[in-house]
Amino acid sequence: MKRDIENVVVVGTGVMGAAIAAHFANARFSVTLLDIVPQELDTGEIRQGLDLRSPVVRNRIVKGGLERARNTKPPALFLPEYAEDIRLGNLEDNFRWFTEADWIIEAITEDYQLKRVLLERIDSLRSPGTIVSSNTSGIPIRKLASGLSEDFRRHFLGIHFFNPPRYMKLVESVQAEETLPEVFEKVAEICDRQLGKGIVSAKDTPYFIANRIGTFAIQTVFQLMSECGLGIDEIDQLTGPILGRPKSATFRTLDIIGLDTYAYIVHNIYESVSNDEQREAFRVPALVKVLVEKKWLGDKTHQGFYKKLKTQGILTLDPCTLEYGPRRETHFPSLDEARSFPILEERLRFLINRPDKVGEFVWKSLSRTLVYTANRIPEVSDSIVDVDNVLKWGFNWELGPFEIWDALGVNTVADRIRQERGMLPTLIEKLLSTAEKRFYTKQDGTRCYFVPDSRHHIPIPSHAGVLFISDLKAHERVIRENRSGSLIDMGDGVAVLEFHSKMNTIDGNLLQLMEDALAVAHDSFLGLVIGNQGQHFSAGANLQFILKLAQDKNWQGIDQMIRNFQRVNMKIKYSPCAVVVAPFGLTLGGGCEIALHACCLQAHSETYMGLVELGVGLIPAAGGIKEMLLRTQAKTHNRPTPDYVSHLRSTFENIATAKTSACAVEARNLGFLRDTDGITMNRDRLLADAKARVLELSRQGYRKPLPTRGITAMGNRVLSILKLGIHLARRAEQITDYDVH
């Protein structure tokens, strides 16, 4: 096997292929994208007098696929210009490019015969040791590899990316019988460290883990829609965040996937699982068949279960009449009461016991899915951890199925299922024979999981370079805390300050803890990391608190909070020990200002960073504007040149328009990150990478920066340029009179 993977060739420019190529370009691999040659000219080519031999025509399909990836929303590329780094070709003129590849990814249409023909051609040209993978969601890997050369079979595996590849964490890896262990290990390392993915090893069973179990859960919803007398809007109310699932819930998700794609998957699972006890559950729902026949396929045809009109907004399909009408949000008292439980486990326990339509639906949908999942062990996987990760990473469930068993109480669920069905899955019977009667336990602060064969719980494997705050807390590493944050010992002489207020907003409690943390770090540690593992780094200052002070006309209170925030940020900047901030997700307003004062940032690739206060009628007040100005000075060596004015105007406009980066690379282009700041692709590695930066700075003999001696005042000429920009923005109605003020 080739030791280094640098040149990646992706074949197929459909929705997945082009997006996979885009994400490898994001990770700065050398990427080649190939597709077939058109068999006929389009009208534009005919008008130009081109023929099928013209290079423009021969690469039309591959160019079109990349162009769709370039323009897709959310963006597939970190920066649009990354598309220029992808080499384009076709499968007739450029087939020899396979000889240059270190990894070839087949991502053509989900058709066994087409894939097989292509893989045979690849086998005839690839260099020995080149990795080949098929991005298939369900075709057996052993069948694709059968009869090909020995070296091919030893370097071949299935790699199932989830759509969209840039954003979805899950990658399922399916090894052929002869796949070398080191091939899987190399691919897993690349997916983890360079692509930012969570990779799960799945058995070569029909539709692997994710689509087998995830599709069953959706099919259960279709069954219950008629059983419980619920409509499309009502189902989506019940299967979204209230159950720890995405906001798109069930039917909105299907519109995004495409109803034709969904019908294809369901039908193929049905044809493939002749021994599945729930095979009949995989018949394509009658409603889906009708919509596919009408070509109402969801987002791709602008109507499916929902239809969006400019004049009427979003309309919902009536399954009985097949007509669209206004969205209907039914008032369920049980749901209103459930929302008072902020912890998902408590909310689920409450919902399954409601003596109403809501309780009936939640219990039946959860219990059927839990039983089905338990029956898939060991068929699809030997590890309950892998199954849980697949549903969390691939379908964005907050809890995996076995974590839900524990949340509801295995004994409680088992007793109720016995009463209703009389039988329990073998896995559950094995678990109930143990003393713990839980799938997950804690032993000496270490999280352990149930292994059915041994009927014991063993520690969940840890990975070098991955660090979780929950594990630190389980080992009693908390130094001090309040309701808004915690200071925790990371080990090796580094502490981490964790935010855990709502949306990680910054309030007085957090500012006080930050000040204390800086003092403790100076006295007892080599350095400090400021980071957390919530949904976002920080949405900024607690605006509700500030609004309350303003309503009470407590101007002194607002002034004091701003002064405290400024003081803390300056202490971060001039801390005697290194302070590394680890931003990710939303890093807005005050959260951005904290980051701007750190000596170093280690940002996750998906960091959406900006000084956005003007969007709510405020001015960034905790030193962020000053730091951006200092960075502008540093770029131009503090010289009043046209280049300086250009940088200054650009920075001013970004703040005035509340510009937010779409990724960490763009944050660097906007000046929020410096060239010396690091970017981590895998969020699970972010805090460990930030800790490593602290240790490296300490080893280098870190010294705090010298105070800034002066800031260039550019005078009335530059002030006039900025005022003109404000005037033009108002004339164009891009800003309001208050924004001008």
PDB file of C-alpha atoms in Angstrom, residues 66 127 149 164 263 609 700 706:
ATOM      1  CA  LEU A  66     -18.404  20.841 -10.283  1.00  0.00           C
ATOM      2  CA  SER A 127      -0.851   1.222  -9.816  1.00  0.00           C
ATOM      3  CA  SER A 149      -7.168  -8.859  -9.080  1.00  0.00           C
ATOM      4  CA  PRO A 164     -23.603  16.863   2.394  1.00  0.00           C
ATOM      5  CA  ALA A 263     -38.300   5.189  -2.572  1.00  0.00           C
ATOM      6  CA  MET A 609     -17.028  34.209  13.231  1.00  0.00           C
ATOM      7  CA  GLN A 700       9.196  27.935  23.317  1.00  0.00           C
ATOM      8  CA  LEU A 706       4.549  44.289  24.803  1.00  0.00           C
TER       9      LEU A 706
END
